[in-house]
Amino acid sequence: MKIFYIRFHLAVAALFLASCAVVPHVRELKIPILNSAAVGQLINPTRHTDETVAVLKEEGLQDEDDTAAIVAALRASLKANPSLGKRLAVVEVCFDAGELEAGDDSMKAAGYYLAAAEFALPGAKLDGANEIEKDLLEMYNFSCGLAARILFKHGHDWSKTIVVEGPDRSYRLSSKTSGKGYISPAFFDKLWVAKNLEFKGLDRLKRTVREGYGEMMVGHREWTAERLKKEPLLSPAGLALPLSVVISPVDNNGRVEMAFYDATLVDETRLAGKVVPLAADFTAPLAMFYNYKPKGNMGKQGLFHPGRYSQRMGLIQFEPYRRDEIPIVFVHGLASSPGTWMVAVNTLRADPELRKRYQLLAFYYPTGFPIAYNSSGLRQNLEKFQKFYDAGNNNPAMNNMIIVGHSMGGILSNAQIRSSEDTFTKAIFTKPIDEVEGLSESQKTMAKKRLIYQADPDITRAVFVAAPHRGSSIATHPIGNIIKKLIKFPIEILTGAEIFRVEELSADLTDYGRHIADRGASSINSL
């Protein structure tokens, strides 16, 4: 008994320490996370770098206060005698002016960022031998992101061409928002530059980025009841996607095009006449889920008060549904939630081949309910998913689903790939359910739905991670007994809004069925 009390106090101490830990979240930084210290100096609007000052002196512009005049002079000088140093100087001048204007006239700042992107792109190289080429790429990317953010905040109509005044010319900006891989910013409610996002309390979530052209951004689409009608898998935390935004010149007269790419679908694009990789941050959108998830610990609360979370049971998506990609459904374990799969989703999403072939989903269920109840819930949600997106049952990808279950989630997953026949009903009742006295017709219907089922033919592969298929000793362990007493939920949820008396069923219950009835219904007892 002394050993039990020591373990109990250690468990309490662990819970206390866990409560003192940093709550996982993402915060937006004023100063971005940069690859180059030199770029940090370039984006400082209070002073030019020594290299830019030297170029301005060389061009006789050191005393010029008019940014437009400086940019026009350097544009002409670049045409006559191009150099990387001169190009970087005009980029810095444009960027600094944009930073100074951002607070007073953000659309004017957008014009400066468009100019910075225009001047930086010709000299930008991902694997350049010269550090200036790499700095130009980072400045180009950053300018793309800031210009896009300003237009987004202004509520720009992305279907129309807009005139944006730059320092020495007008830009006619159009946006490409349709076609495979393209996505309209209007799809999102919030937009962030990924390099301005810092993770807190998410040490296990290794940040995975793809270096390339265009700014790494995160778009977030919020959950609303209205959207749920057309997007039934939209999570309560919404939907967050990794984006790549590029600005490319259409001609030499100020016509430019801005394009947003869904980075989970597109790896590269044609820019300035060559095919280049697109920059992307695959982890930041996943981390952003923590800022939008419902308050409280859904895993623990779903164990102890499952009735409060019964309406949240369902499939959620990490990206929009894609017909040609095979669904992988992750099912969490006891006292857990879909957040337990973030590391796995982050790792899989980082692989370009897996991104092309699979779409990732998760199933949330309150883990305090009996296994039969939650297994039935998973079965019903998979059926809804399949009927909503593949009503004709003729999509090869949908007919080839994969399910991955951890711990108790493995038991739920196992129930999707097997047919029960009358195994459970014979174990619990001494006669067929329809003949059992003491159950109403609605209760008989519900019992059959949960105890008699067929294997889902569209699930072709199953992965079990530490799943106790033969049961778990926690069901009879002292700690398990404590947890069972703490689990609270309305019995109506399990009995179809009608409470039945065990004594009325006694004659029709097997010894095992009577044993279950006496112990009460919960996930722990189910084990």
Short mmCIF file of C-alpha atoms in Angstrom, two decimals:
data_model
loop_
_atom_site.label_atom_id
_atom_site.label_comp_id
_atom_site.label_asym_id
_atom_site.label_seq_id
_atom_site.Cartn_x
_atom_site.Cartn_y
_atom_site.Cartn_z
CA MET A 1 0.00 0.00 0.00
CA LYS A 2 2.91 2.35 0.72
CA ILE A 3 4.13 1.91 -2.87
CA PHE A 4 0.69 2.88 -4.17
CA TYR A 5 0.68 6.11 -2.14
CA ILE A 6 4.17 7.02 -3.35
CA ARG A 7 3.05 6.51 -6.95
CA PHE A 8 -0.11 8.51 -6.27
CA HIS A 9 1.84 11.50 -4.89
CA LEU A 10 4.31 11.31 -7.78
CA ALA A 11 1.37 11.40 -10.21
CA VAL A 12 -0.09 14.44 -8.41
CA ALA A 13 3.30 16.17 -8.54
CA ALA A 14 3.61 15.42 -12.26
CA LEU A 15 0.17 16.91 -12.91
CA PHE A 16 1.11 20.03 -10.91
CA LEU A 17 4.34 20.51 -12.85
CA ALA A 18 2.49 19.99 -16.11
CA SER A 19 0.01 22.70 -15.14
CA CYS A 20 2.93 25.10 -14.62
CA ALA A 21 4.32 24.44 -18.10
CA VAL A 22 3.97 26.92 -20.93
CA VAL A 23 0.62 26.61 -22.65
CA PRO A 24 1.36 25.74 -26.31
CA HIS A 25 0.72 28.74 -28.55
CA VAL A 26 2.11 30.84 -31.37
CA ARG A 27 2.92 34.53 -31.03
CA GLU A 28 3.59 37.10 -33.73
CA LEU A 29 6.94 38.86 -33.52
CA LYS A 30 7.62 42.46 -34.52
CA ILE A 31 11.09 41.47 -35.72
CA PRO A 32 11.04 38.47 -38.10
CA ILE A 33 13.13 35.32 -37.79
CA LEU A 34 15.71 35.81 -40.56
CA ASN A 35 18.27 33.55 -42.23
CA SER A 36 20.87 36.30 -42.57
CA ALA A 37 22.17 38.87 -40.06
CA ALA A 38 22.92 41.14 -43.01
CA VAL A 39 19.24 41.15 -43.97
CA GLY A 40 18.42 42.20 -40.40
CA GLN A 41 20.44 45.35 -41.04
CA LEU A 42 18.85 45.86 -44.46
CA ILE A 43 15.33 45.96 -43.04
CA ASN A 44 16.24 48.50 -40.33
CA PRO A 45 14.45 51.66 -41.53
CA THR A 46 16.32 54.05 -39.21
CA ARG A 47 19.60 53.88 -41.11
CA HIS A 48 21.05 52.54 -44.36
CA THR A 49 23.84 49.98 -44.31
CA ASP A 50 27.36 51.16 -45.00
CA GLU A 51 27.27 49.40 -48.39
CA THR A 52 24.14 51.27 -49.47
CA VAL A 53 25.56 54.57 -48.22
CA ALA A 54 28.67 53.93 -50.35
CA VAL A 55 26.54 53.27 -53.46
CA LEU A 56 24.54 56.46 -52.90
CA LYS A 57 27.76 58.46 -52.61
CA GLU A 58 29.11 56.84 -55.77
CA GLU A 59 25.91 57.81 -57.62
CA GLY A 60 25.95 61.33 -56.16
CA LEU A 61 22.73 60.73 -54.26
CA GLN A 62 23.99 61.03 -50.68
CA ASP A 63 22.21 64.36 -50.13
CA GLU A 64 19.00 63.45 -51.97
CA ASP A 65 15.95 63.27 -49.65
CA ASP A 66 13.35 62.33 -52.26
CA THR A 67 12.99 58.53 -52.33
CA ALA A 68 11.32 58.63 -55.74
CA ALA A 69 14.27 60.54 -57.20
CA ILE A 70 16.77 58.10 -55.66
CA VAL A 71 14.90 55.07 -57.00
CA ALA A 72 14.53 56.61 -60.47
CA ALA A 73 18.25 57.45 -60.61
CA LEU A 74 19.28 53.96 -59.46
CA ARG A 75 16.86 52.36 -61.94
CA ALA A 76 18.53 54.22 -64.77
CA SER A 77 22.00 53.44 -63.43
CA LEU A 78 21.19 49.73 -63.21
CA LYS A 79 20.15 49.69 -66.87
CA ALA A 80 23.40 51.28 -67.91
CA ASN A 81 25.74 49.49 -65.52
CA PRO A 82 24.11 46.65 -63.50
CA SER A 83 25.75 45.36 -60.33
CA LEU A 84 24.58 43.31 -57.34
CA GLY A 85 25.69 45.98 -54.89
CA LYS A 86 23.71 48.66 -56.68
CA ARG A 87 20.68 46.37 -56.89
CA LEU A 88 20.80 45.63 -53.17
CA ALA A 89 21.08 49.34 -52.44
CA VAL A 90 17.90 50.27 -54.32
CA VAL A 91 16.10 47.33 -52.68
CA GLU A 92 17.09 48.63 -49.24
CA VAL A 93 16.02 52.18 -50.11
CA CYS A 94 12.59 50.92 -51.25
CA PHE A 95 12.17 48.61 -48.28
CA ASP A 96 13.17 51.23 -45.70
CA ALA A 97 10.76 53.73 -47.24
CA GLY A 98 8.00 51.13 -47.09
CA GLU A 99 8.70 50.47 -43.42
CA LEU A 100 8.56 54.20 -42.63
CA GLU A 101 5.32 54.62 -44.57
CA ALA A 102 3.61 51.49 -43.23
CA GLY A 103 2.09 53.20 -40.21
CA ASP A 104 0.75 56.27 -42.05
CA ASP A 105 -0.17 55.06 -45.53
CA SER A 106 0.03 51.31 -45.84
CA MET A 107 -1.00 51.27 -49.51
CA LYS A 108 1.90 53.60 -50.25
CA ALA A 109 4.09 51.17 -48.33
CA ALA A 110 2.76 48.36 -50.54
CA GLY A 111 4.04 50.30 -53.57
CA TYR A 112 7.51 50.45 -52.07
CA TYR A 113 7.45 46.71 -51.33
CA LEU A 114 6.39 45.97 -54.92
CA ALA A 115 9.37 48.04 -56.09
CA ALA A 116 11.70 46.21 -53.69
CA ALA A 117 10.46 42.85 -55.03
CA GLU A 118 10.85 44.05 -58.65
CA PHE A 119 14.47 45.15 -58.13
CA ALA A 120 15.47 42.15 -55.99
CA LEU A 121 14.17 39.33 -58.20
CA PRO A 122 16.68 39.56 -61.09
CA GLY A 123 19.63 39.17 -58.72
CA ALA A 124 18.05 36.69 -56.28
CA LYS A 125 19.50 33.18 -56.15
CA LEU A 126 18.81 30.36 -53.72
CA ASP A 127 22.20 28.69 -54.14
CA GLY A 128 24.16 31.74 -55.26
CA ALA A 129 27.91 31.82 -54.73
CA ASN A 130 27.63 35.46 -53.71
CA GLU A 131 26.03 36.29 -50.35
CA ILE A 132 24.37 39.33 -51.92
CA GLU A 133 22.36 37.02 -54.20
CA LYS A 134 21.05 35.14 -51.14
CA ASP A 135 20.27 38.41 -49.36
CA LEU A 136 18.40 39.63 -52.43
CA LEU A 137 16.31 36.47 -52.37
CA GLU A 138 15.38 36.96 -48.73
CA MET A 139 14.53 40.61 -49.38
CA TYR A 140 12.44 39.61 -52.41
CA ASN A 141 10.55 37.03 -50.37
CA PHE A 142 9.96 39.39 -47.46
CA SER A 143 8.72 42.15 -49.78
CA CYS A 144 6.23 39.73 -51.37
CA GLY A 145 4.83 38.81 -47.98
CA LEU A 146 4.48 42.35 -46.68
CA ALA A 147 2.82 43.59 -49.87
CA ALA A 148 0.38 40.66 -49.73
CA ARG A 149 -0.39 41.30 -46.06
CA ILE A 150 -1.21 44.96 -46.72
CA LEU A 151 -3.53 44.14 -49.62
CA PHE A 152 -5.22 41.48 -47.49
CA LYS A 153 -5.82 43.89 -44.61
CA HIS A 154 -7.30 46.43 -47.02
CA GLY A 155 -9.88 43.86 -48.16
CA HIS A 156 -8.57 43.85 -51.73
CA ASP A 157 -10.82 42.22 -54.33
CA TRP A 158 -8.41 39.60 -55.62
CA SER A 159 -10.42 39.09 -58.82
CA LYS A 160 -9.67 42.64 -60.00
CA THR A 161 -6.57 44.50 -61.15
CA ILE A 162 -5.48 47.29 -58.83
CA VAL A 163 -3.17 50.26 -59.42
CA VAL A 164 -0.58 50.68 -56.69
CA GLU A 165 1.68 53.73 -56.71
CA GLY A 166 5.35 52.89 -56.36
CA PRO A 167 8.20 55.32 -55.68
CA ASP A 168 8.93 56.09 -59.34
CA ARG A 169 6.18 54.28 -61.28
CA SER A 170 2.66 52.92 -61.02
CA TYR A 171 2.14 49.16 -60.74
CA ARG A 172 -0.88 47.44 -62.26
CA LEU A 173 -1.25 44.45 -59.98
CA SER A 174 -3.37 41.42 -60.86
CA SER A 175 -3.75 38.18 -58.89
CA LYS A 176 -3.85 34.60 -60.05
CA THR A 177 -6.25 32.74 -57.78
CA SER A 178 -7.67 29.83 -59.79
CA GLY A 179 -6.17 26.65 -61.18
CA LYS A 180 -4.43 23.67 -59.58
CA GLY A 181 -2.29 24.76 -56.69
CA TYR A 182 -3.51 28.36 -56.65
CA ILE A 183 -5.67 29.57 -53.80
CA SER A 184 -7.43 32.88 -53.28
CA PRO A 185 -6.53 34.82 -50.12
CA ALA A 186 -10.28 35.52 -49.86
CA PHE A 187 -10.61 31.91 -48.65
CA PHE A 188 -8.94 32.96 -45.38
CA ASP A 189 -9.89 35.20 -42.48
CA LYS A 190 -6.32 35.78 -41.26
CA LEU A 191 -2.97 35.90 -43.01
CA TRP A 192 0.50 35.91 -41.42
CA VAL A 193 4.09 36.01 -42.62
CA ALA A 194 5.49 32.73 -41.27
CA LYS A 195 8.89 34.16 -40.35
CA ASN A 196 7.10 36.49 -37.92
CA LEU A 197 5.61 33.54 -36.00
CA GLU A 198 7.35 32.03 -32.99
CA PHE A 199 6.27 28.78 -31.30
CA LYS A 200 6.00 28.64 -27.51
CA GLY A 201 5.68 25.39 -25.56
CA LEU A 202 5.95 23.33 -28.75
CA ASP A 203 9.47 21.96 -28.48
CA ARG A 204 8.47 18.55 -29.88
CA LEU A 205 7.11 20.16 -33.05
CA LYS A 206 10.23 20.44 -35.19
CA ARG A 207 9.87 23.31 -37.62
CA THR A 208 9.98 22.05 -41.19
CA VAL A 209 10.54 24.59 -43.96
CA ARG A 210 11.36 24.42 -47.64
CA GLU A 211 13.79 27.09 -48.79
CA GLY A 212 12.95 28.73 -52.07
CA TYR A 213 11.31 31.68 -53.77
CA GLY A 214 8.27 33.54 -52.48
CA GLU A 215 7.30 34.35 -48.93
CA MET A 216 6.25 31.60 -46.54
CA MET A 217 2.82 32.52 -45.17
CA VAL A 218 0.04 31.01 -43.09
CA GLY A 219 -3.63 31.41 -43.97
CA HIS A 220 -6.34 30.64 -41.40
CA ARG A 221 -10.01 29.96 -42.13
CA GLU A 222 -12.24 30.22 -39.08
CA TRP A 223 -14.99 27.81 -38.06
CA THR A 224 -18.56 29.09 -38.49
CA ALA A 225 -21.87 27.26 -38.34
CA GLU A 226 -22.68 28.49 -41.84
CA ARG A 227 -19.44 27.14 -43.31
CA LEU A 228 -19.99 23.78 -41.63
CA LYS A 229 -22.88 23.11 -44.02
CA LYS A 230 -20.53 22.97 -47.00
CA GLU A 231 -17.37 22.02 -45.09
CA PRO A 232 -18.52 19.31 -42.67
CA LEU A 233 -14.97 18.47 -41.56
CA LEU A 234 -14.03 22.03 -40.61
CA SER A 235 -12.46 21.80 -37.16
CA PRO A 236 -13.58 23.99 -34.23
CA ALA A 237 -10.05 25.38 -34.50
CA GLY A 238 -10.63 26.20 -38.17
CA LEU A 239 -8.28 25.37 -41.02
CA ALA A 240 -4.69 26.61 -41.37
CA LEU A 241 -2.64 26.12 -44.52
CA PRO A 242 0.97 26.75 -45.57
CA LEU A 243 1.10 29.27 -48.41
CA SER A 244 3.75 30.58 -50.78
CA VAL A 245 3.22 34.04 -52.30
CA VAL A 246 5.24 35.35 -55.25
CA ILE A 247 5.26 38.58 -57.23
CA SER A 248 6.37 38.31 -60.82
CA PRO A 249 6.74 40.96 -63.55
CA VAL A 250 4.39 40.60 -66.52
CA ASP A 251 6.18 43.23 -68.64
CA ASN A 252 8.61 46.14 -68.27
CA ASN A 253 5.84 48.72 -67.90
CA GLY A 254 4.77 48.07 -64.34
CA ARG A 255 2.39 45.15 -64.89
CA VAL A 256 2.95 42.58 -62.12
CA GLU A 257 1.14 39.48 -60.93
CA MET A 258 0.77 38.19 -57.39
CA ALA A 259 0.07 34.48 -56.91
CA PHE A 260 -0.77 32.51 -53.77
CA TYR A 261 0.08 28.80 -53.84
CA ASP A 262 -1.16 26.08 -51.53
CA ALA A 263 2.25 24.74 -50.49
CA THR A 264 0.84 21.27 -49.79
CA LEU A 265 -0.03 20.97 -53.49
CA VAL A 266 2.69 22.88 -55.34
CA ASP A 267 6.45 22.55 -54.88
CA GLU A 268 7.73 24.82 -57.66
CA THR A 269 6.73 27.49 -60.15
CA ARG A 270 8.06 29.39 -63.15
CA LEU A 271 9.44 32.76 -62.14
CA ALA A 272 11.42 35.21 -64.28
CA GLY A 273 11.73 32.62 -67.03
CA LYS A 274 12.99 29.70 -64.92
CA VAL A 275 11.50 26.95 -62.78
CA VAL A 276 12.25 27.55 -59.09
CA PRO A 277 11.30 25.88 -55.80
CA LEU A 278 8.67 27.64 -53.71
CA ALA A 279 9.48 28.55 -50.11
CA ALA A 280 7.10 27.05 -47.55
CA ASP A 281 6.74 26.60 -43.79
CA PHE A 282 4.79 23.38 -43.23
CA THR A 283 4.83 23.51 -39.44
CA ALA A 284 3.60 27.02 -38.64
CA PRO A 285 0.00 26.29 -39.76
CA LEU A 286 -0.16 23.21 -37.51
CA ALA A 287 1.19 25.21 -34.57
CA MET A 288 -1.43 27.88 -35.23
CA PHE A 289 -4.15 25.32 -34.39
CA TYR A 290 -3.16 25.69 -30.72
CA ASN A 291 -4.19 29.37 -30.80
CA TYR A 292 -7.68 28.50 -32.01
CA LYS A 293 -8.51 25.22 -30.31
CA PRO A 294 -11.32 25.26 -27.71
CA LYS A 295 -10.25 26.34 -24.24
CA GLY A 296 -9.33 23.69 -21.72
CA ASN A 297 -7.77 20.27 -22.12
CA MET A 298 -10.13 18.44 -24.51
CA GLY A 299 -8.35 15.16 -23.82
CA LYS A 300 -8.74 15.14 -20.04
CA GLN A 301 -12.12 16.86 -20.06
CA GLY A 302 -13.34 14.39 -22.68
CA LEU A 303 -12.38 11.60 -20.28
CA PHE A 304 -13.93 12.94 -17.08
CA HIS A 305 -16.89 14.87 -18.56
CA PRO A 306 -17.52 13.28 -21.96
CA GLY A 307 -21.11 14.54 -22.12
CA ARG A 308 -19.86 18.12 -22.42
CA TYR A 309 -17.87 17.22 -25.52
CA SER A 310 -20.22 14.79 -27.21
CA GLN A 311 -21.20 17.39 -29.83
CA ARG A 312 -17.56 17.81 -30.82
CA MET A 313 -17.15 14.15 -31.78
CA GLY A 314 -16.22 13.90 -35.44
CA LEU A 315 -13.61 13.95 -38.18
CA ILE A 316 -11.51 17.05 -38.69
CA GLN A 317 -9.26 17.94 -41.61
CA PHE A 318 -5.78 19.43 -41.77
CA GLU A 319 -6.28 20.57 -45.37
CA PRO A 320 -9.22 20.92 -47.79
CA TYR A 321 -10.65 17.70 -49.20
CA ARG A 322 -8.87 16.53 -52.36
CA ARG A 323 -10.50 13.91 -54.51
CA ASP A 324 -7.29 12.38 -55.87
CA GLU A 325 -5.56 11.90 -52.49
CA ILE A 326 -5.96 8.87 -50.21
CA PRO A 327 -7.39 9.75 -46.77
CA ILE A 328 -5.39 8.80 -43.68
CA VAL A 329 -7.51 8.95 -40.52
CA PHE A 330 -5.74 9.27 -37.16
CA VAL A 331 -7.56 8.14 -34.00
CA HIS A 332 -6.13 9.24 -30.63
CA GLY A 333 -6.08 7.31 -27.37
CA LEU A 334 -7.45 7.59 -23.83
CA ALA A 335 -7.52 11.09 -22.27
CA SER A 336 -6.12 12.51 -25.48
CA SER A 337 -7.16 14.55 -28.54
CA PRO A 338 -6.11 15.04 -32.18
CA GLY A 339 -3.30 17.27 -30.93
CA THR A 340 -1.39 14.09 -30.09
CA TRP A 341 -0.90 13.55 -33.84
CA MET A 342 0.66 16.93 -34.62
CA VAL A 343 4.22 15.60 -34.71
CA ALA A 344 3.19 12.74 -37.01
CA VAL A 345 1.21 15.07 -39.30
CA ASN A 346 4.12 17.52 -39.39
CA THR A 347 6.56 14.74 -40.32
CA LEU A 348 4.33 13.26 -43.03
CA ARG A 349 3.51 16.67 -44.50
CA ALA A 350 7.22 17.42 -44.85
CA ASP A 351 7.63 14.55 -47.34
CA PRO A 352 6.83 15.78 -50.89
CA GLU A 353 5.81 12.32 -52.14
CA LEU A 354 3.44 11.73 -49.24
CA ARG A 355 1.95 15.22 -49.68
CA LYS A 356 1.02 14.33 -53.24
CA ARG A 357 -0.60 11.01 -52.40
CA TYR A 358 -2.33 11.44 -49.04
CA GLN A 359 -4.66 13.80 -47.21
CA LEU A 360 -4.58 13.79 -43.43
CA LEU A 361 -7.57 13.75 -41.08
CA ALA A 362 -8.15 13.03 -37.40
CA PHE A 363 -11.09 11.77 -35.38
CA TYR A 364 -11.97 13.35 -32.04
CA TYR A 365 -14.07 11.48 -29.49
CA PRO A 366 -14.64 12.04 -25.74
CA THR A 367 -12.71 9.12 -24.30
CA GLY A 368 -14.85 8.66 -21.18
CA PHE A 369 -17.68 7.04 -23.16
CA PRO A 370 -17.71 3.23 -23.57
CA ILE A 371 -15.67 1.84 -26.44
CA ALA A 372 -18.77 0.54 -28.22
CA TYR A 373 -20.28 4.04 -28.16
CA ASN A 374 -17.14 5.68 -29.57
CA SER A 375 -16.54 2.93 -32.13
CA SER A 376 -20.06 3.47 -33.40
CA GLY A 377 -19.40 7.22 -33.53
CA LEU A 378 -16.28 6.69 -35.64
CA ARG A 379 -18.19 4.34 -37.95
CA GLN A 380 -20.99 6.87 -38.45
CA ASN A 381 -18.57 9.74 -39.12
CA LEU A 382 -16.63 7.72 -41.67
CA GLU A 383 -19.90 6.91 -43.42
CA LYS A 384 -20.88 10.60 -43.51
CA PHE A 385 -17.44 11.53 -44.84
CA GLN A 386 -17.63 8.94 -47.60
CA LYS A 387 -21.20 9.79 -48.62
CA PHE A 388 -20.58 13.55 -48.61
CA TYR A 389 -17.49 13.45 -50.82
CA ASP A 390 -18.07 10.21 -52.74
CA ALA A 391 -21.80 9.63 -52.94
CA GLY A 392 -21.39 7.29 -55.92
CA ASN A 393 -18.67 5.27 -54.17
CA ASN A 394 -16.53 5.38 -57.30
CA ASN A 395 -13.47 7.30 -56.13
CA PRO A 396 -10.40 4.99 -56.04
CA ALA A 397 -8.69 7.19 -53.45
CA MET A 398 -11.70 7.08 -51.11
CA ASN A 399 -11.92 3.31 -51.59
CA ASN A 400 -8.36 2.95 -50.32
CA MET A 401 -8.47 4.65 -46.92
CA ILE A 402 -5.92 4.12 -44.16
CA ILE A 403 -6.74 4.26 -40.45
CA VAL A 404 -4.12 4.76 -37.72
CA GLY A 405 -5.12 4.21 -34.09
CA HIS A 406 -3.13 4.79 -30.93
CA SER A 407 -3.92 3.01 -27.65
CA MET A 408 -7.72 3.03 -27.17
CA GLY A 409 -7.95 4.60 -30.64
CA GLY A 410 -6.47 1.36 -31.95
CA ILE A 411 -9.42 -0.57 -30.51
CA LEU A 412 -11.85 1.86 -32.18
CA SER A 413 -9.93 1.50 -35.45
CA ASN A 414 -9.91 -2.29 -35.17
CA ALA A 415 -13.71 -2.22 -34.95
CA GLN A 416 -13.84 -0.52 -38.37
CA ILE A 417 -12.05 -3.32 -40.21
CA ARG A 418 -13.95 -6.27 -38.71
CA SER A 419 -17.52 -7.52 -38.79
CA SER A 420 -18.96 -8.26 -35.34
CA GLU A 421 -21.74 -10.61 -36.45
CA ASP A 422 -23.46 -11.73 -33.22
CA THR A 423 -20.32 -12.03 -31.06
CA PHE A 424 -21.15 -9.16 -28.71
CA THR A 425 -24.86 -9.71 -28.48
CA LYS A 426 -24.37 -13.38 -27.51
CA ALA A 427 -21.79 -12.38 -24.92
CA ILE A 428 -24.19 -9.92 -23.25
CA PHE A 429 -27.70 -11.25 -23.86
CA THR A 430 -29.14 -14.75 -23.54
CA LYS A 431 -31.44 -14.18 -26.53
CA PRO A 432 -31.54 -12.06 -29.71
CA ILE A 433 -31.85 -8.32 -29.01
CA ASP A 434 -35.31 -8.13 -30.56
CA GLU A 435 -36.54 -10.61 -27.94
CA VAL A 436 -34.92 -8.97 -24.93
CA GLU A 437 -37.51 -7.74 -22.44
CA GLY A 438 -36.98 -4.49 -20.58
CA LEU A 439 -35.60 -2.63 -23.64
CA SER A 440 -37.71 -0.21 -25.64
CA GLU A 441 -37.70 -0.38 -29.43
CA SER A 442 -35.41 2.67 -29.66
CA GLN A 443 -32.98 1.07 -27.21
CA LYS A 444 -32.98 -2.17 -29.20
CA THR A 445 -32.24 -0.20 -32.37
CA MET A 446 -29.39 1.63 -30.66
CA ALA A 447 -27.97 -1.57 -29.16
CA LYS A 448 -27.94 -3.26 -32.58
CA LYS A 449 -26.25 -0.24 -34.16
CA ARG A 450 -23.44 -0.38 -31.60
CA LEU A 451 -23.06 -4.12 -31.19
CA ILE A 452 -23.74 -5.43 -34.71
CA TYR A 453 -21.73 -3.95 -37.57
CA GLN A 454 -19.89 -4.73 -40.80
CA ALA A 455 -16.28 -4.05 -41.72
CA ASP A 456 -15.75 -0.89 -43.77
CA PRO A 457 -14.67 -2.20 -47.21
CA ASP A 458 -13.07 1.14 -48.10
CA ILE A 459 -10.44 0.86 -45.36
CA THR A 460 -7.65 -1.16 -46.95
CA ARG A 461 -4.88 -0.60 -44.39
CA ALA A 462 -4.82 -0.21 -40.62
CA VAL A 463 -1.93 0.74 -38.35
CA PHE A 464 -2.12 0.06 -34.61
CA VAL A 465 0.20 1.95 -32.25
CA ALA A 466 0.42 0.42 -28.76
CA ALA A 467 -3.22 -0.72 -28.96
CA PRO A 468 -4.41 -3.02 -26.10
CA HIS A 469 -6.44 -5.40 -28.27
CA ARG A 470 -6.64 -7.92 -25.41
CA GLY A 471 -7.68 -5.31 -22.86
CA SER A 472 -5.70 -3.34 -20.31
CA SER A 473 -4.87 -3.89 -16.66
CA ILE A 474 -5.81 -0.26 -15.96
CA ALA A 475 -9.45 -1.43 -15.87
CA THR A 476 -8.80 -3.17 -12.52
CA HIS A 477 -5.83 -1.10 -11.30
CA PRO A 478 -6.37 1.15 -8.23
CA ILE A 479 -5.72 4.25 -10.34
CA GLY A 480 -8.15 2.95 -12.95
CA ASN A 481 -10.77 2.52 -10.24
CA ILE A 482 -10.25 6.13 -9.15
CA ILE A 483 -10.61 7.38 -12.72
CA LYS A 484 -13.80 5.35 -13.21
CA LYS A 485 -15.37 7.09 -10.22
CA LEU A 486 -14.43 10.51 -11.61
CA ILE A 487 -15.98 9.94 -15.05
CA LYS A 488 -19.37 11.65 -15.24
CA PHE A 489 -21.84 11.55 -18.12
CA PRO A 490 -25.60 11.38 -18.54
CA ILE A 491 -26.83 7.80 -18.95
CA GLU A 492 -29.39 9.09 -21.46
CA ILE A 493 -26.61 9.47 -24.02
CA LEU A 494 -26.08 5.73 -23.96
CA THR A 495 -29.66 4.56 -23.69
CA GLY A 496 -31.43 6.67 -26.28
CA ALA A 497 -32.86 9.19 -23.80
CA GLU A 498 -34.55 6.38 -21.84
CA ILE A 499 -33.15 4.98 -18.58
CA PHE A 500 -33.68 1.25 -18.20
CA ARG A 501 -33.56 -0.73 -14.97
CA VAL A 502 -30.96 -3.48 -14.81
CA GLU A 503 -33.31 -5.69 -12.81
CA GLU A 504 -35.81 -5.61 -15.69
CA LEU A 505 -33.11 -7.07 -17.95
CA SER A 506 -31.66 -9.48 -15.43
CA ALA A 507 -33.28 -12.60 -16.87
CA ASP A 508 -32.03 -11.82 -20.35
CA LEU A 509 -28.41 -10.98 -19.40
CA THR A 510 -25.53 -13.44 -19.40
CA ASP A 511 -23.23 -13.53 -16.41
CA TYR A 512 -20.86 -11.33 -18.38
CA GLY A 513 -23.67 -8.94 -19.32
CA ARG A 514 -24.73 -8.71 -15.66
CA HIS A 515 -21.10 -8.08 -14.72
CA ILE A 516 -20.95 -5.14 -17.17
CA ALA A 517 -24.27 -3.76 -15.93
CA ASP A 518 -23.14 -3.92 -12.29
CA ARG A 519 -19.79 -2.20 -12.95
CA GLY A 520 -21.32 0.67 -14.94
CA ALA A 521 -20.52 1.94 -18.42
CA SER A 522 -17.30 3.86 -19.12
CA SER A 523 -14.25 3.57 -21.32
CA ILE A 524 -12.15 2.24 -18.43
CA ASN A 525 -14.62 -0.55 -17.71
CA SER A 526 -14.72 -1.31 -21.43
CA LEU A 527 -11.05 -2.18 -21.24
#
